[in-house]
PDB file of C-alpha atoms in Angstrom:
ATOM      1  CA  UNK A1497     -68.048  49.284 -68.642  1.00  0.00           C
ATOM      2  CA  UNK A1498     -65.207  46.834 -69.130  1.00  0.00           C
ATOM      3  CA  UNK A1499     -63.055  48.622 -66.545  1.00  0.00           C
ATOM      4  CA  UNK A1500     -65.573  47.681 -63.831  1.00  0.00           C
ATOM      5  CA  UNK A1501     -65.057  44.018 -64.713  1.00  0.00           C
ATOM      6  CA  UNK A1502     -61.334  44.534 -64.257  1.00  0.00           C
ATOM      7  CA  UNK A1503     -61.932  46.231 -60.913  1.00  0.00           C
ATOM      8  CA  UNK A1504     -64.137  43.347 -59.784  1.00  0.00           C
ATOM      9  CA  UNK A1505     -61.436  40.847 -60.772  1.00  0.00           C
ATOM     10  CA  UNK A1506     -58.774  42.855 -58.933  1.00  0.00           C
ATOM     11  CA  UNK A1507     -60.909  43.066 -55.806  1.00  0.00           C
ATOM     12  CA  UNK A1508     -61.585  39.322 -55.855  1.00  0.00           C
ATOM     13  CA  UNK A1509     -57.888  38.610 -56.454  1.00  0.00           C
ATOM     14  CA  UNK A1510     -56.740  40.757 -53.532  1.00  0.00           C
ATOM     15  CA  UNK A1511     -59.373  39.289 -51.222  1.00  0.00           C
ATOM     16  CA  UNK A1512     -58.498  35.752 -52.365  1.00  0.00           C
ATOM     17  CA  UNK A1513     -54.780  36.274 -51.736  1.00  0.00           C
ATOM     18  CA  UNK A1514     -55.539  37.692 -48.291  1.00  0.00           C
ATOM     19  CA  UNK A1515     -57.810  34.760 -47.416  1.00  0.00           C
ATOM     20  CA  UNK A1516     -55.251  32.284 -48.810  1.00  0.00           C
ATOM     21  CA  UNK A1517     -52.525  33.767 -46.607  1.00  0.00           C
ATOM     22  CA  UNK A1518     -54.861  33.700 -43.619  1.00  0.00           C
ATOM     23  CA  UNK A1519     -55.739  30.066 -44.315  1.00  0.00           C
ATOM     24  CA  UNK A1520     -52.037  29.229 -44.569  1.00  0.00           C
ATOM     25  CA  UNK A1521     -51.383  30.810 -41.186  1.00  0.00           C
ATOM     26  CA  UNK A1522     -54.299  28.916 -39.637  1.00  0.00           C
ATOM     27  CA  UNK A1523     -52.855  25.681 -41.016  1.00  0.00           C
ATOM     28  CA  UNK A1524     -49.406  26.502 -39.657  1.00  0.00           C
ATOM     29  CA  UNK A1525     -47.641  26.897 -43.008  1.00  0.00           C
ATOM     30  CA  UNK A1526     -45.896  30.010 -44.220  1.00  0.00           C
ATOM     31  CA  UNK A1527     -47.468  30.142 -47.653  1.00  0.00           C
ATOM     32  CA  UNK A1528     -50.614  31.089 -49.472  1.00  0.00           C
ATOM     33  CA  UNK A1529     -53.037  28.168 -49.497  1.00  0.00           C
ATOM     34  CA  UNK A1530     -55.491  28.327 -52.367  1.00  0.00           C
ATOM     35  CA  UNK A1531     -55.603  32.101 -52.705  1.00  0.00           C
ATOM     36  CA  UNK A1532     -56.012  32.055 -56.474  1.00  0.00           C
ATOM     37  CA  UNK A1533     -58.719  29.413 -56.308  1.00  0.00           C
ATOM     38  CA  UNK A1534     -60.512  31.400 -53.634  1.00  0.00           C
ATOM     39  CA  UNK A1535     -60.249  34.492 -55.846  1.00  0.00           C
ATOM     40  CA  UNK A1536     -61.821  32.685 -58.793  1.00  0.00           C
ATOM     41  CA  UNK A1537     -64.637  31.356 -56.607  1.00  0.00           C
ATOM     42  CA  UNK A1538     -65.234  34.870 -55.294  1.00  0.00           C
ATOM     43  CA  UNK A1539     -65.332  36.202 -58.857  1.00  0.00           C
ATOM     44  CA  UNK A1540     -67.852  33.556 -59.902  1.00  0.00           C
ATOM     45  CA  UNK A1541     -70.030  34.194 -56.829  1.00  0.00           C
ATOM     46  CA  UNK A1542     -69.854  37.983 -57.259  1.00  0.00           C
ATOM     47  CA  UNK A1543     -70.779  37.713 -60.919  1.00  0.00           C
ATOM     48  CA  UNK A1544     -73.749  35.441 -60.220  1.00  0.00           C
ATOM     49  CA  UNK A1545     -74.907  37.645 -57.339  1.00  0.00           C
ATOM     50  CA  UNK A1546     -74.711  40.787 -59.439  1.00  0.00           C
ATOM     51  CA  UNK A1547     -76.489  39.139 -62.380  1.00  0.00           C
ATOM     52  CA  UNK A1548     -79.408  38.039 -60.194  1.00  0.00           C
ATOM     53  CA  UNK A1549     -79.788  41.560 -58.822  1.00  0.00           C
ATOM     54  CA  UNK A1550     -79.442  43.103 -62.325  1.00  0.00           C
ATOM     55  CA  UNK A1551     -76.428  45.111 -61.143  1.00  0.00           C
ATOM     56  CA  UNK A1552     -74.170  43.814 -63.898  1.00  0.00           C
ATOM     57  CA  UNK A1553     -74.412  45.750 -67.170  1.00  0.00           C
ATOM     58  CA  UNK A1554     -73.536  43.869 -70.358  1.00  0.00           C
ATOM     59  CA  UNK A1555     -70.215  45.701 -70.814  1.00  0.00           C
ATOM     60  CA  UNK A1556     -69.142  44.963 -67.237  1.00  0.00           C
ATOM     61  CA  UNK A1557     -70.056  41.322 -67.719  1.00  0.00           C
ATOM     62  CA  UNK A1558     -67.906  41.242 -70.843  1.00  0.00           C
ATOM     63  CA  UNK A1559     -65.011  42.653 -68.836  1.00  0.00           C
ATOM     64  CA  UNK A1560     -65.439  39.974 -66.187  1.00  0.00           C
ATOM     65  CA  UNK A1561     -65.630  37.261 -68.850  1.00  0.00           C
ATOM     66  CA  UNK A1562     -62.560  38.569 -70.671  1.00  0.00           C
ATOM     67  CA  UNK A1563     -60.342  38.832 -67.624  1.00  0.00           C
ATOM     68  CA  UNK A1564     -61.676  35.590 -66.190  1.00  0.00           C
ATOM     69  CA  UNK A1565     -60.745  33.849 -69.442  1.00  0.00           C
ATOM     70  CA  UNK A1566     -57.266  35.423 -69.411  1.00  0.00           C
ATOM     71  CA  UNK A1567     -56.697  34.925 -65.697  1.00  0.00           C
ATOM     72  CA  UNK A1568     -57.388  31.218 -65.397  1.00  0.00           C
ATOM     73  CA  UNK A1569     -54.880  29.872 -67.998  1.00  0.00           C
ATOM     74  CA  UNK A1570     -52.078  32.125 -66.781  1.00  0.00           C
ATOM     75  CA  UNK A1571     -52.571  31.192 -63.137  1.00  0.00           C
ATOM     76  CA  UNK A1572     -52.930  27.491 -63.919  1.00  0.00           C
ATOM     77  CA  UNK A1573     -49.700  27.565 -65.924  1.00  0.00           C
ATOM     78  CA  UNK A1574     -47.871  29.349 -63.117  1.00  0.00           C
ATOM     79  CA  UNK A1575     -49.205  26.967 -60.481  1.00  0.00           C
ATOM     80  CA  UNK A1576     -48.422  23.910 -62.610  1.00  0.00           C
ATOM     81  CA  UNK A1577     -44.830  25.050 -63.103  1.00  0.00           C
ATOM     82  CA  UNK A1578     -44.422  25.722 -59.402  1.00  0.00           C
ATOM     83  CA  UNK A1579     -45.909  22.345 -58.464  1.00  0.00           C
ATOM     84  CA  UNK A1580     -43.655  20.454 -60.887  1.00  0.00           C
ATOM     85  CA  UNK A1581     -40.518  22.157 -59.577  1.00  0.00           C
ATOM     86  CA  UNK A1582     -41.580  21.502 -55.970  1.00  0.00           C
ATOM     87  CA  UNK A1583     -42.430  17.883 -56.787  1.00  0.00           C
ATOM     88  CA  UNK A1584     -39.082  17.240 -58.421  1.00  0.00           C
ATOM     89  CA  UNK A1585     -37.265  18.777 -55.457  1.00  0.00           C
ATOM     90  CA  UNK A1586     -39.447  16.809 -53.052  1.00  0.00           C
ATOM     91  CA  UNK A1587     -38.238  13.472 -54.372  1.00  0.00           C
ATOM     92  CA  UNK A1588     -39.868  10.404 -55.863  1.00  0.00           C
ATOM     93  CA  UNK A1589     -42.756  10.269 -53.388  1.00  0.00           C
ATOM     94  CA  UNK A1590     -44.130  13.592 -54.619  1.00  0.00           C
ATOM     95  CA  UNK A1591     -43.770  12.535 -58.265  1.00  0.00           C
ATOM     96  CA  UNK A1592     -45.488   9.204 -57.578  1.00  0.00           C
ATOM     97  CA  UNK A1593     -48.302  10.998 -55.743  1.00  0.00           C
ATOM     98  CA  UNK A1594     -48.788  13.310 -58.731  1.00  0.00           C
ATOM     99  CA  UNK A1595     -48.879  10.406 -61.183  1.00  0.00           C
ATOM    100  CA  UNK A1596     -51.251   8.503 -58.892  1.00  0.00           C
ATOM    101  CA  UNK A1597     -53.640  11.435 -58.652  1.00  0.00           C
ATOM    102  CA  UNK A1598     -53.743  11.782 -62.447  1.00  0.00           C
ATOM    103  CA  UNK A1599     -54.485   8.063 -62.841  1.00  0.00           C
ATOM    104  CA  UNK A1600     -57.207   8.178 -60.179  1.00  0.00           C
ATOM    105  CA  UNK A1601     -58.819  11.261 -61.764  1.00  0.00           C
ATOM    106  CA  UNK A1602     -58.803   9.584 -65.187  1.00  0.00           C
ATOM    107  CA  UNK A1603     -60.407   6.481 -63.665  1.00  0.00           C
ATOM    108  CA  UNK A1604     -63.124   8.478 -61.927  1.00  0.00           C
ATOM    109  CA  UNK A1605     -63.910  10.373 -65.128  1.00  0.00           C
ATOM    110  CA  UNK A1606     -64.123   7.077 -66.985  1.00  0.00           C
ATOM    111  CA  UNK A1607     -66.514   5.670 -64.370  1.00  0.00           C
ATOM    112  CA  UNK A1608     -68.708   8.756 -64.556  1.00  0.00           C
ATOM    113  CA  UNK A1609     -68.887   8.489 -68.337  1.00  0.00           C
ATOM    114  CA  UNK A1610     -69.783   4.797 -68.174  1.00  0.00           C
ATOM    115  CA  UNK A1611     -72.443   5.389 -65.520  1.00  0.00           C
ATOM    116  CA  UNK A1612     -74.261   7.844 -67.767  1.00  0.00           C
ATOM    117  CA  UNK A1613     -77.639   6.508 -68.854  1.00  0.00           C
ATOM    118  CA  UNK A1614     -77.488   5.777 -72.631  1.00  0.00           C
ATOM    119  CA  UNK A1615     -81.270   6.260 -72.969  1.00  0.00           C
ATOM    120  CA  UNK A1616     -81.085   9.825 -71.659  1.00  0.00           C
ATOM    121  CA  UNK A1617     -78.219  10.614 -74.028  1.00  0.00           C
ATOM    122  CA  UNK A1618     -80.179   9.208 -76.993  1.00  0.00           C
ATOM    123  CA  UNK A1619     -83.275  11.200 -75.967  1.00  0.00           C
ATOM    124  CA  UNK A1620     -81.252  14.397 -75.703  1.00  0.00           C
ATOM    125  CA  UNK A1621     -79.711  13.839 -79.118  1.00  0.00           C
ATOM    126  CA  UNK A1622     -83.116  13.046 -80.651  1.00  0.00           C
ATOM    127  CA  UNK A1623     -84.621  16.274 -79.291  1.00  0.00           C
ATOM    128  CA  UNK A1624     -81.904  18.415 -80.890  1.00  0.00           C
ATOM    129  CA  UNK A1625     -82.903  19.989 -84.229  1.00  0.00           C
ATOM    130  CA  UNK A1626     -81.277  18.460 -87.274  1.00  0.00           C
ATOM    131  CA  UNK A1627     -79.376  20.671 -89.669  1.00  0.00           C
ATOM    132  CA  UNK A1628     -80.446  20.399 -93.312  1.00  0.00           C
ATOM    133  CA  UNK A1629     -77.999  18.667 -95.587  1.00  0.00           C
ATOM    134  CA  UNK A1630     -76.944  20.401 -98.751  1.00  0.00           C
ATOM    135  CA  UNK A1631     -76.124  18.282-101.774  1.00  0.00           C
TER     136      UNK A1631
END
């Protein structure tokens, strides 16, 4: 049932927050380091594990999908807001580092797209069925 998907998400979230706090302590900082990301990775791994073992009924999978879809945008928005406030308080170096990372990511994505083999893209498009045109 859908409630089991919610329970799985809650379990992964609690475990992720615990592991994030533990990682922060190991690194010598007094904050959670990547707890939400760890929780999402745990949720993905648990879902895949349960699917392979046929332990995940369709309704439970729908619950996991629903809460996973709701969880990610909310957490990303919260983290983005927190990072922007911290960056602005941290001074111009933090802001420049953020801008630099965005530029580097855009450049890497551009390089990946350019490195894609045009022949394989054309072959993939040719193998897709064409939809009939209606006049």
